[in-house]
mmCIF file of C-alpha atoms in Angstrom:
data_model
loop_
_atom_site.group_PDB
_atom_site.id
_atom_site.type_symbol
_atom_site.label_atom_id
_atom_site.label_comp_id
_atom_site.label_asym_id
_atom_site.label_seq_id
_atom_site.Cartn_x
_atom_site.Cartn_y
_atom_site.Cartn_z
ATOM 1 C CA MET G 4 -48.910 -141.764 178.007
ATOM 2 C CA SER G 5 -50.525 -138.493 179.052
ATOM 3 C CA ASN G 6 -54.220 -137.940 179.683
ATOM 4 C CA THR G 7 -53.844 -134.320 178.651
ATOM 5 C CA TYR G 8 -56.522 -133.261 176.192
ATOM 6 C CA SER G 9 -54.294 -130.994 174.089
ATOM 7 C CA PRO G 10 -51.036 -129.019 174.028
ATOM 8 C CA VAL G 11 -53.091 -125.879 174.743
ATOM 9 C CA PRO G 12 -53.425 -125.165 178.496
ATOM 10 C CA GLU G 13 -56.580 -123.059 177.978
ATOM 11 C CA LEU G 14 -58.304 -125.913 176.160
ATOM 12 C CA ASN G 15 -57.204 -128.363 178.846
ATOM 13 C CA LEU G 16 -58.860 -126.182 181.492
ATOM 14 C CA LEU G 17 -62.006 -125.956 179.375
ATOM 15 C CA LYS G 18 -62.016 -129.740 178.921
ATOM 16 C CA GLU G 19 -61.810 -130.217 182.697
ATOM 17 C CA PHE G 20 -64.700 -127.781 183.127
ATOM 18 C CA GLN G 21 -66.778 -129.461 180.404
ATOM 19 C CA ASP G 22 -66.184 -132.869 182.003
ATOM 20 C CA SER G 23 -67.254 -131.500 185.408
ATOM 21 C CA LEU G 24 -70.690 -130.705 183.965
ATOM 22 C CA GLY G 25 -71.496 -134.384 183.471
ATOM 23 C CA GLY G 26 -72.869 -134.009 179.962
ATOM 24 C CA GLN G 27 -74.618 -130.664 180.436
ATOM 25 C CA PHE G 28 -73.964 -127.900 177.919
ATOM 26 C CA PHE G 29 -73.004 -124.377 178.999
ATOM 27 C CA ALA G 30 -73.392 -122.835 175.518
ATOM 28 C CA PRO G 31 -75.833 -123.915 172.799
ATOM 29 C CA GLY G 32 -74.305 -126.756 170.774
ATOM 30 C CA PHE G 33 -70.737 -126.179 172.002
ATOM 31 C CA GLU G 34 -68.825 -129.353 172.841
ATOM 32 C CA LEU G 35 -65.143 -130.146 172.744
ATOM 33 C CA PHE G 36 -64.304 -133.218 170.695
ATOM 34 C CA LYS G 37 -61.064 -135.090 170.063
ATOM 35 C CA TYR G 38 -58.374 -132.449 169.721
ATOM 36 C CA ASP G 39 -57.085 -132.018 166.156
ATOM 37 C CA ASN G 40 -59.823 -134.281 164.815
ATOM 38 C CA ASP G 41 -59.437 -135.093 161.128
ATOM 39 C CA LEU G 42 -62.132 -132.833 159.642
ATOM 40 C CA ASP G 43 -61.884 -131.395 156.142
ATOM 41 C CA TRP G 44 -64.307 -128.559 155.481
ATOM 42 C CA PHE G 45 -62.666 -128.113 152.073
ATOM 43 C CA CYS G 46 -64.019 -131.531 151.020
ATOM 44 C CA GLY G 47 -60.706 -132.888 149.813
ATOM 45 C CA ASP G 48 -59.867 -129.792 147.765
ATOM 46 C CA ALA G 49 -57.003 -128.786 150.058
ATOM 47 C CA PRO G 50 -53.598 -130.473 150.150
ATOM 48 C CA ASP G 51 -52.526 -131.963 153.490
ATOM 49 C CA ALA G 52 -49.938 -129.213 153.954
ATOM 50 C CA TYR G 53 -52.825 -126.746 154.176
ATOM 51 C CA LEU G 54 -55.130 -128.924 156.242
ATOM 52 C CA ASP G 55 -52.326 -129.366 158.762
ATOM 53 C CA ARG G 56 -52.644 -125.647 159.506
ATOM 54 C CA LEU G 57 -56.181 -126.186 160.833
ATOM 55 C CA ILE G 58 -56.716 -127.663 164.296
ATOM 56 C CA PRO G 59 -60.366 -128.621 164.854
ATOM 57 C CA PHE G 60 -61.300 -128.834 168.535
ATOM 58 C CA ALA G 61 -65.038 -128.352 169.175
ATOM 59 C CA TYR G 62 -68.534 -128.546 167.778
ATOM 60 C CA ALA G 63 -70.000 -125.073 167.476
ATOM 61 C CA THR G 64 -73.579 -126.222 166.974
ATOM 62 C CA SER G 65 -75.511 -129.423 167.448
ATOM 63 C CA ALA G 66 -75.792 -129.673 163.639
ATOM 64 C CA GLY G 67 -72.096 -130.371 162.964
ATOM 65 C CA SER G 68 -70.556 -126.921 162.651
ATOM 66 C CA TYR G 69 -67.184 -126.737 164.315
ATOM 67 C CA TYR G 70 -64.387 -124.506 165.542
ATOM 68 C CA ALA G 71 -60.755 -124.815 164.530
ATOM 69 C CA LEU G 72 -57.600 -122.952 165.378
ATOM 70 C CA TRP G 73 -55.860 -121.608 162.295
ATOM 71 C CA ARG G 74 -52.074 -121.736 162.262
ATOM 72 C CA CYS G 75 -51.816 -118.430 160.419
ATOM 73 C CA ASP G 76 -48.136 -118.212 161.325
ATOM 74 C CA ASP G 77 -45.542 -120.120 163.323
ATOM 75 C CA ARG G 78 -46.288 -118.779 166.811
ATOM 76 C CA THR G 79 -45.829 -121.314 169.568
ATOM 77 C CA ASP G 80 -48.680 -120.183 171.836
ATOM 78 C CA LEU G 81 -51.559 -121.955 170.107
ATOM 79 C CA ALA G 82 -54.124 -120.223 172.341
ATOM 80 C CA THR G 83 -53.321 -116.948 170.557
ATOM 81 C CA LEU G 84 -54.225 -118.311 167.110
ATOM 82 C CA PRO G 85 -57.426 -117.124 165.396
ATOM 83 C CA VAL G 86 -60.494 -119.320 165.858
ATOM 84 C CA LEU G 87 -62.421 -120.211 162.706
ATOM 85 C CA PHE G 88 -66.065 -121.223 162.483
ATOM 86 C CA PHE G 89 -66.858 -123.832 159.823
ATOM 87 C CA GLY G 90 -70.624 -124.095 159.423
ATOM 88 C CA ASP G 91 -72.517 -127.213 158.488
ATOM 89 C CA GLU G 92 -74.353 -125.192 155.834
ATOM 90 C CA GLY G 93 -71.234 -123.662 154.300
ATOM 91 C CA ASP G 94 -70.861 -120.730 156.654
ATOM 92 C CA LEU G 95 -67.298 -119.667 157.303
ATOM 93 C CA ARG G 96 -65.880 -116.869 159.410
ATOM 94 C CA VAL G 97 -63.098 -115.873 161.745
ATOM 95 C CA GLU G 98 -65.028 -116.208 164.996
ATOM 96 C CA ALA G 99 -62.441 -114.850 167.426
ATOM 97 C CA CYS G 100 -58.889 -113.520 167.383
ATOM 98 C CA HIS G 101 -57.817 -116.081 170.002
ATOM 99 C CA LEU G 102 -59.234 -118.688 172.374
ATOM 100 C CA ARG G 103 -59.958 -116.263 175.197
ATOM 101 C CA GLY G 104 -62.050 -114.224 172.766
ATOM 102 C CA LEU G 105 -64.021 -117.354 171.902
ATOM 103 C CA PHE G 106 -64.447 -118.151 175.596
ATOM 104 C CA ARG G 107 -66.028 -114.713 176.095
ATOM 105 C CA LEU G 108 -68.336 -115.257 173.101
ATOM 106 C CA LEU G 109 -69.456 -118.597 174.514
ATOM 107 C CA ALA G 110 -70.536 -116.806 177.701
ATOM 108 C CA ILE G 111 -73.043 -114.545 175.925
ATOM 109 C CA GLU G 112 -76.685 -115.059 176.847
ATOM 110 C CA PRO G 113 -78.379 -117.347 174.271
ATOM 111 C CA GLU G 114 -81.090 -115.719 172.155
ATOM 112 C CA ASP G 115 -83.460 -118.683 172.357
ATOM 113 C CA PRO G 116 -85.512 -118.547 175.611
ATOM 114 C CA GLU G 117 -85.513 -122.348 175.841
ATOM 115 C CA ASP G 118 -81.706 -122.412 175.601
ATOM 116 C CA ARG G 119 -81.457 -119.691 178.265
ATOM 117 C CA THR G 120 -83.571 -121.765 180.633
ATOM 118 C CA ARG G 121 -81.999 -125.133 179.816
ATOM 119 C CA LEU G 122 -78.415 -123.857 180.075
ATOM 120 C CA ALA G 123 -78.838 -121.398 182.965
ATOM 121 C CA SER G 124 -77.185 -123.446 185.708
ATOM 122 C CA ALA G 125 -74.217 -124.596 183.608
ATOM 123 C CA ARG G 126 -73.783 -121.099 182.106
ATOM 124 C CA GLN G 127 -73.632 -119.595 185.583
ATOM 125 C CA ARG G 128 -70.905 -122.099 186.492
ATOM 126 C CA TYR G 129 -69.115 -121.239 183.227
ATOM 127 C CA HIS G 130 -69.167 -117.530 184.084
ATOM 128 C CA VAL G 131 -67.552 -118.290 187.454
ATOM 129 C CA TRP G 132 -64.987 -120.557 185.758
ATOM 130 C CA LEU G 133 -64.202 -117.878 183.155
ATOM 131 C CA GLN G 134 -63.648 -115.235 185.829
ATOM 132 C CA GLN G 135 -61.606 -117.498 188.117
ATOM 133 C CA ASN G 136 -59.329 -118.907 185.416
ATOM 134 C CA PHE G 137 -58.864 -115.917 183.106
ATOM 135 C CA GLY G 138 -60.360 -112.868 184.825
ATOM 136 C CA LEU G 139 -62.819 -112.576 181.931
ATOM 137 C CA THR G 140 -66.492 -111.719 181.716
ATOM 138 C CA PRO G 141 -68.992 -112.433 178.932
ATOM 139 C CA LEU G 142 -68.511 -110.314 175.847
ATOM 140 C CA ASP G 143 -70.711 -107.235 175.883
ATOM 141 C CA ASN G 144 -72.584 -106.806 172.592
ATOM 142 C CA SER G 145 -71.391 -103.207 172.478
ATOM 143 C CA GLU G 146 -67.703 -104.205 172.614
ATOM 144 C CA ASP G 147 -65.942 -103.810 169.301
ATOM 145 C CA ALA G 148 -62.293 -104.029 170.340
ATOM 146 C CA ASP G 149 -61.242 -106.812 167.975
ATOM 147 C CA ARG G 150 -63.203 -105.754 164.869
ATOM 148 C CA GLU G 151 -60.165 -104.533 162.919
ATOM 149 C CA LEU G 152 -58.056 -107.542 163.861
ATOM 150 C CA LEU G 153 -60.894 -109.910 162.907
ATOM 151 C CA ALA G 154 -61.129 -108.162 159.525
ATOM 152 C CA GLU G 155 -57.366 -108.524 159.046
ATOM 153 C CA TYR G 156 -57.457 -112.235 159.923
ATOM 154 C CA THR G 157 -60.382 -112.656 157.519
ATOM 155 C CA ARG G 158 -58.388 -111.066 154.685
ATOM 156 C CA ARG G 159 -55.344 -113.195 155.546
ATOM 157 C CA PHE G 160 -57.451 -116.354 155.667
ATOM 158 C CA GLY G 161 -58.903 -115.549 152.253
ATOM 159 C CA ALA G 162 -55.402 -115.038 150.848
ATOM 160 C CA TRP G 163 -54.292 -118.331 152.388
ATOM 161 C CA VAL G 164 -57.233 -120.237 150.882
ATOM 162 C CA SER G 165 -56.533 -118.713 147.474
ATOM 163 C CA GLU G 166 -53.121 -120.429 147.547
ATOM 164 C CA PHE G 167 -54.778 -123.823 147.024
ATOM 165 C CA ALA G 168 -58.426 -123.271 146.099
ATOM 166 C CA SER G 169 -59.798 -122.427 142.716
ATOM 167 C CA GLY G 170 -63.120 -122.261 140.935
ATOM 168 C CA ASP G 171 -66.243 -122.976 142.926
ATOM 169 C CA LEU G 172 -64.431 -123.512 146.235
ATOM 170 C CA LEU G 173 -62.659 -120.184 146.022
ATOM 171 C CA THR G 174 -65.873 -118.420 145.061
ATOM 172 C CA HIS G 175 -67.728 -120.070 147.939
ATOM 173 C CA VAL G 176 -65.039 -119.278 150.535
ATOM 174 C CA PHE G 177 -64.725 -115.655 149.485
ATOM 175 C CA GLY G 178 -68.512 -115.308 149.407
ATOM 176 C CA ALA G 179 -68.822 -116.815 152.897
ATOM 177 C CA LEU G 180 -66.103 -114.460 154.164
ATOM 178 C CA ASP G 181 -67.750 -111.499 152.387
ATOM 179 C CA LEU G 182 -64.551 -110.806 150.439
ATOM 180 C CA ASP G 183 -64.096 -109.949 146.777
ATOM 181 C CA VAL G 184 -62.869 -112.930 144.758
ATOM 182 C CA PRO G 185 -59.373 -112.166 143.461
ATOM 183 C CA THR G 186 -59.073 -111.819 139.716
ATOM 184 C CA PRO G 187 -56.199 -113.549 137.913
#
């Protein structure tokens, strides 16, 4: 039996880093949990065949929001799948085009001064880890390289949800994604 966290090498490296912090956080509310945890943001309104295309892997906030990889196609490199944010208050968005994009987002300076102070040491270690393992730096707020791809993934995700959702769920998802609800 393997002690490997996941079949995704990038997540395994992040898990090792997270464990090395001894319980400290490096980004506000971010924490890896059991890979492919059985979470259902769709509240039972999605058939298993659809839920199987979502791979939850981390809390995004301390309030229960989480990140999941979305198997939008059959690619084998799971680290290149889009990362979805499922909010505890119904928020929903394509957060990043791939894991490395999420890793860069996690490195951004927190807005809350208390978070900046509390996380400073672990964030500095995370920046070093990010550079050493992937040659990446924190995302610059002025960078807009993935905007079009994020919009495309958002449209594709909406189309995918419309395959199984109807009524209130469909309206909510499309509203959260800022998409027009398809008309029959």
